[in-house]
Amino acid sequence: MGRFDGRVAVITGAARGIGFGTAKRFAEEGASVAVIDLDEAAAVEAAGRLPLADGAKAVGIGCDVSDAASVDAAIARTVAELGGIHVLVNNAGITRDNLLFKMSEDDWDLVMNVHLKGAFLMTKAAQKHFVEQKYGKILNLSSVSALGNRGQANYSAAKMGVQGFTRTLGIELGPFGINANAIAPGFIATEMTDATAARLKMDVEEFRKLNAEANPVKRVGFPEDIAAAAAFLCSDEASYITGQTLYVDGGGKLG
Ligand code: NAP
């Protein structure tokens, strides 16, 4: 018996990285999964690689989470093809790093639109179903950068915004059987952190090694580390936890 038997999970930005790791873990625990990503071909390909339980289904859907029409269509397709929606993971994300004085208005808007507006639009579309059925789990991806990070004024503001959004969802939706929590990952080895290495003109392995050495548990994180925490927070075992942000960072923010 899996913790997500008979459940349908929608995960954004799930064609790769943390999103795909989470989709894989939810599938292993019995969920049917809608893999949502900007690139429909990549989403379909990722959905095809999920280790589905007997009777579970997966679908890959192209969707820009910052576009309301695209979001509404993706949720409608999920419900039509997978038979409902029980779990939403707002994971899609981008970075457009620069020091404040060099940061363009476009890079500010883009980051706000994907992380904050994206989470807002997806949650608004999903909550209609959650409220009706008096059941739902929402998980938002924040970051240790919410606490401030050089070169990430846009991203850190968005990720702290995600924490405030999560607390408010906890308050508003709790009476309807809906839990909303956030995970704030530290350094996770994905294409996002590989791109940061490239921007800093560093070798990917060297960049990971430096980050591992600076961390109390002496390693970097992997998508599986976030997926394990996500599976717990989106399960019924966590039904008395809401509005919280769990830092999954190897103790990195303690330093
Ligand atoms: P990633 O490997 O770059 O994956 C992000 C995915 O989101 C990509 O597949 C991307 O699609 C998709 N995406 C981007 N914009 C989108 C949009 N508008 N609509 C739909 N999908 C979109 O990133 P990751 O490292 O797995 O990060 C996942 C989440 O964790 C993000 O919210 C990130 O901010 C957060 N996080 C990551 C770390 C870390 O160290 N990796 C740390 C803290 C927090 P395309 O490839 O087509 O652009």
CSV table of N, CA and C and ligand atoms in Angstrom, one decimal, residues 12-20 36-40 42 61-67 70 90-96 110 113-115 118 140-145 155 159 183-195 221 223 226 248, ligand 1:
chain,number,residue,atom,x,y,z
A,12,THR,N,4.4,20.9,-11.1
A,12,THR,CA,4.8,21.8,-12.1
A,12,THR,C,6.4,21.8,-12.2
A,13,GLY,N,6.9,22.1,-13.4
A,13,GLY,CA,8.3,22.0,-13.6
A,13,GLY,C,8.9,20.6,-13.4
A,14,ALA,N,8.1,19.6,-13.8
A,14,ALA,CA,8.4,18.2,-13.4
A,14,ALA,C,9.1,17.4,-14.5
A,15,ALA,N,9.5,18.1,-15.6
A,15,ALA,CA,10.2,17.4,-16.6
A,15,ALA,C,11.6,17.0,-16.2
A,16,ARG,N,12.1,17.7,-15.2
A,16,ARG,CA,13.5,17.4,-14.7
A,16,ARG,C,13.7,17.8,-13.3
A,17,GLY,N,14.9,17.6,-12.7
A,17,GLY,CA,15.3,18.2,-11.4
A,17,GLY,C,14.4,17.7,-10.3
A,18,ILE,N,14.2,18.7,-9.4
A,18,ILE,CA,13.4,18.4,-8.1
A,18,ILE,C,12.0,17.9,-8.5
A,19,GLY,N,11.4,18.6,-9.5
A,19,GLY,CA,10.0,18.2,-9.9
A,19,GLY,C,9.9,16.8,-10.4
A,20,PHE,N,10.9,16.4,-11.2
A,20,PHE,CA,10.9,15.0,-11.7
A,20,PHE,C,11.1,14.0,-10.5
A,36,ILE,N,3.8,18.6,-15.4
A,36,ILE,CA,3.5,19.9,-16.1
A,36,ILE,C,4.8,20.6,-16.3
A,37,ASP,N,5.1,21.0,-17.5
A,37,ASP,CA,6.3,21.8,-17.8
A,37,ASP,C,6.1,22.7,-19.0
A,38,LEU,N,6.9,23.7,-19.1
A,38,LEU,CA,6.8,24.6,-20.3
A,38,LEU,C,6.9,23.8,-21.6
A,39,ASP,N,7.8,22.9,-21.7
A,39,ASP,CA,8.1,22.1,-22.9
A,39,ASP,C,7.2,20.8,-22.9
A,40,GLU,N,6.2,20.8,-23.7
A,40,GLU,CA,5.2,19.6,-23.6
A,40,GLU,C,6.0,18.3,-24.0
A,42,ALA,N,9.0,17.5,-23.5
A,42,ALA,CA,9.8,17.0,-22.3
A,42,ALA,C,8.9,16.5,-21.2
A,61,ILE,N,1.9,17.4,-19.7
A,61,ILE,CA,1.1,18.5,-20.2
A,61,ILE,C,2.0,19.8,-20.3
A,62,GLY,N,2.0,20.4,-21.5
A,62,GLY,CA,2.8,21.6,-21.7
A,62,GLY,C,2.0,22.8,-21.1
A,63,CYS,N,2.6,23.6,-20.3
A,63,CYS,CA,1.8,24.7,-19.6
A,63,CYS,C,2.8,25.7,-19.1
A,64,ASP,N,2.5,27.0,-19.3
A,64,ASP,CA,3.3,28.1,-18.7
A,64,ASP,C,2.5,28.5,-17.4
A,65,VAL,N,3.1,28.2,-16.3
A,65,VAL,CA,2.4,28.5,-15.0
A,65,VAL,C,2.1,29.9,-14.8
A,66,SER,N,2.8,30.8,-15.5
A,66,SER,CA,2.5,32.3,-15.3
A,66,SER,C,1.4,32.8,-16.2
A,67,ASP,N,0.7,31.9,-17.0
A,67,ASP,CA,-0.3,32.3,-17.9
A,67,ASP,C,-1.7,31.6,-17.4
A,70,SER,N,-3.4,29.0,-19.8
A,70,SER,CA,-2.6,27.8,-19.9
A,70,SER,C,-2.8,27.0,-18.6
A,90,ASN,N,3.8,23.1,-6.4
A,90,ASN,CA,4.2,24.3,-7.2
A,90,ASN,C,5.7,24.4,-7.2
A,91,ASN,N,6.3,23.7,-8.2
A,91,ASN,CA,7.8,23.6,-8.2
A,91,ASN,C,8.5,24.3,-9.3
A,92,ALA,N,7.7,24.7,-10.4
A,92,ALA,CA,8.3,25.3,-11.6
A,92,ALA,C,9.1,26.6,-11.1
A,93,GLY,N,10.3,26.7,-11.6
A,93,GLY,CA,11.1,27.9,-11.2
A,93,GLY,C,12.2,28.2,-12.2
A,94,ILE,N,12.6,29.5,-12.1
A,94,ILE,CA,13.8,29.9,-12.9
A,94,ILE,C,14.6,30.9,-12.1
A,95,THR,N,15.8,31.1,-12.5
A,95,THR,CA,16.6,32.2,-11.9
A,95,THR,C,17.1,33.1,-13.0
A,96,ARG,N,17.2,34.4,-12.6
A,96,ARG,CA,17.8,35.4,-13.5
A,96,ARG,C,18.6,36.3,-12.6
A,110,LEU,N,10.0,38.5,-14.7
A,110,LEU,CA,10.0,37.1,-15.1
A,110,LEU,C,10.1,36.1,-13.9
A,113,ASN,N,6.9,36.4,-11.9
A,113,ASN,CA,5.7,35.7,-12.6
A,113,ASN,C,5.8,34.2,-12.5
A,114,VAL,N,6.9,33.6,-12.7
A,114,VAL,CA,7.0,32.2,-12.6
A,114,VAL,C,6.8,31.7,-11.2
A,115,HIS,N,7.5,32.2,-10.2
A,115,HIS,CA,7.4,31.7,-8.9
A,115,HIS,C,6.1,32.1,-8.2
A,118,GLY,N,2.8,32.2,-10.7
A,118,GLY,CA,2.6,30.8,-11.1
A,118,GLY,C,2.0,30.0,-10.0
A,140,ASN,N,4.5,24.1,-1.8
A,140,ASN,CA,5.2,25.2,-2.6
A,140,ASN,C,6.7,25.1,-2.4
A,141,LEU,N,7.5,25.3,-3.5
A,141,LEU,CA,8.9,25.3,-3.3
A,141,LEU,C,9.4,26.7,-3.1
A,142,SER,N,10.0,26.9,-1.8
A,142,SER,CA,10.7,28.1,-1.5
A,142,SER,C,12.2,27.9,-1.7
A,143,SER,N,13.0,28.5,-0.9
A,143,SER,CA,14.5,28.2,-1.0
A,143,SER,C,15.2,28.9,0.2
A,144,VAL,N,16.4,28.4,0.5
A,144,VAL,CA,17.1,29.1,1.6
A,144,VAL,C,17.5,30.5,1.1
A,145,SER,N,17.4,30.8,-0.2
A,145,SER,CA,17.7,32.1,-0.7
A,145,SER,C,16.6,33.1,-0.2
A,155,TYR,N,14.9,36.6,-7.0
A,155,TYR,CA,14.6,35.3,-6.5
A,155,TYR,C,14.3,35.2,-5.0
A,159,LYS,N,10.9,33.9,-3.3
A,159,LYS,CA,10.9,32.7,-2.4
A,159,LYS,C,10.4,33.1,-1.0
A,183,ILE,N,8.6,23.8,1.2
A,183,ILE,CA,9.9,23.3,1.4
A,183,ILE,C,10.9,24.3,0.9
A,184,ALA,N,11.9,24.6,1.7
A,184,ALA,CA,13.0,25.5,1.3
A,184,ALA,C,14.2,24.7,1.2
A,185,PRO,N,14.6,24.3,-0.1
A,185,PRO,CA,15.8,23.5,-0.3
A,185,PRO,C,17.0,24.4,-0.1
A,186,GLY,N,18.1,23.7,0.3
A,186,GLY,CA,19.5,24.3,0.2
A,186,GLY,C,20.0,24.0,-1.2
A,187,PHE,N,21.3,23.7,-1.3
A,187,PHE,CA,21.9,23.4,-2.6
A,187,PHE,C,21.5,22.0,-3.1
A,188,ILE,N,20.8,22.0,-4.2
A,188,ILE,CA,20.4,20.7,-4.7
A,188,ILE,C,21.0,20.6,-6.1
A,189,ALA,N,21.6,19.4,-6.4
A,189,ALA,CA,22.3,19.2,-7.7
A,189,ALA,C,21.3,19.0,-8.8
A,190,THR,N,21.1,20.1,-9.6
A,190,THR,CA,20.1,20.0,-10.7
A,190,THR,C,20.7,20.9,-11.8
A,191,GLU,N,20.0,21.0,-12.9
A,191,GLU,CA,20.4,21.9,-14.0
A,191,GLU,C,20.4,23.4,-13.5
A,192,MET,N,19.6,23.7,-12.5
A,192,MET,CA,19.5,25.1,-12.0
A,192,MET,C,20.8,25.4,-11.4
A,193,THR,N,21.4,24.6,-10.5
A,193,THR,CA,22.6,24.9,-9.8
A,193,THR,C,23.8,24.7,-10.8
A,194,ASP,N,23.7,23.8,-11.8
A,194,ASP,CA,24.7,23.7,-12.8
A,194,ASP,C,24.8,25.0,-13.6
A,195,ALA,N,23.7,25.6,-13.8
A,195,ALA,CA,23.7,26.9,-14.6
A,195,ALA,C,24.3,28.0,-13.7
A,221,GLY,N,22.7,18.4,-1.7
A,221,GLY,CA,21.4,17.7,-1.7
A,221,GLY,C,21.1,17.2,-3.1
A,223,PRO,N,17.6,15.7,-5.7
A,223,PRO,CA,16.2,15.8,-5.8
A,223,PRO,C,15.5,14.7,-4.9
A,226,ILE,N,14.6,16.1,-1.5
A,226,ILE,CA,13.4,17.0,-1.4
A,226,ILE,C,12.1,16.1,-1.6
A,248,VAL,N,15.1,22.1,4.0
A,248,VAL,CA,15.8,20.8,3.7
A,248,VAL,C,17.1,21.2,3.0
B,1,NAP,P1,15.4,23.1,-12.9
B,1,NAP,O1,16.2,21.8,-13.0
B,1,NAP,O2,15.8,24.3,-13.6
B,1,NAP,O3,13.9,22.7,-13.3
B,1,NAP,C1,12.8,23.7,-13.3
B,1,NAP,C2,11.8,23.2,-14.3
B,1,NAP,O4,10.7,24.2,-14.3
B,1,NAP,C3,12.3,23.1,-15.7
B,1,NAP,O5,11.8,21.9,-16.3
B,1,NAP,C4,11.6,24.3,-16.4
B,1,NAP,O6,11.3,24.1,-17.8
B,1,NAP,C5,10.3,24.5,-15.6
B,1,NAP,N1,9.7,25.8,-15.8
B,1,NAP,C6,10.4,27.0,-15.8
B,1,NAP,N2,9.5,28.0,-16.0
B,1,NAP,C7,8.3,27.4,-16.1
B,1,NAP,C8,7.0,27.9,-16.4
B,1,NAP,N3,6.7,29.2,-16.6
B,1,NAP,N4,5.9,27.0,-16.5
B,1,NAP,C9,6.2,25.7,-16.3
B,1,NAP,N5,7.4,25.2,-16.1
B,1,NAP,C10,8.4,26.0,-16.0
B,1,NAP,O7,15.2,23.5,-11.4
B,1,NAP,P2,15.2,22.7,-10.0
B,1,NAP,O8,16.6,22.9,-9.4
B,1,NAP,O9,14.7,21.4,-10.1
B,1,NAP,O10,14.3,23.6,-9.1
B,1,NAP,C11,12.9,23.3,-8.8
B,1,NAP,C12,12.3,24.3,-7.8
B,1,NAP,O11,13.1,24.2,-6.6
B,1,NAP,C13,12.4,25.7,-8.3
B,1,NAP,O12,11.2,26.4,-7.8
B,1,NAP,C14,13.6,26.3,-7.6
B,1,NAP,O13,13.5,27.7,-7.4
B,1,NAP,C15,13.6,25.5,-6.3
B,1,NAP,N6,14.9,25.4,-5.6
B,1,NAP,C16,15.9,24.8,-6.2
B,1,NAP,C17,17.2,24.7,-5.6
B,1,NAP,C18,18.4,24.0,-6.1
B,1,NAP,O14,19.4,24.1,-5.5
B,1,NAP,N7,18.3,23.4,-7.2
B,1,NAP,C19,17.3,25.3,-4.3
B,1,NAP,C20,16.2,25.9,-3.7
B,1,NAP,C21,15.0,26.0,-4.4
B,1,NAP,P3,12.2,24.6,-19.0
B,1,NAP,O15,13.4,23.7,-18.9
B,1,NAP,O16,11.4,24.3,-20.2
B,1,NAP,O17,12.5,26.0,-18.7
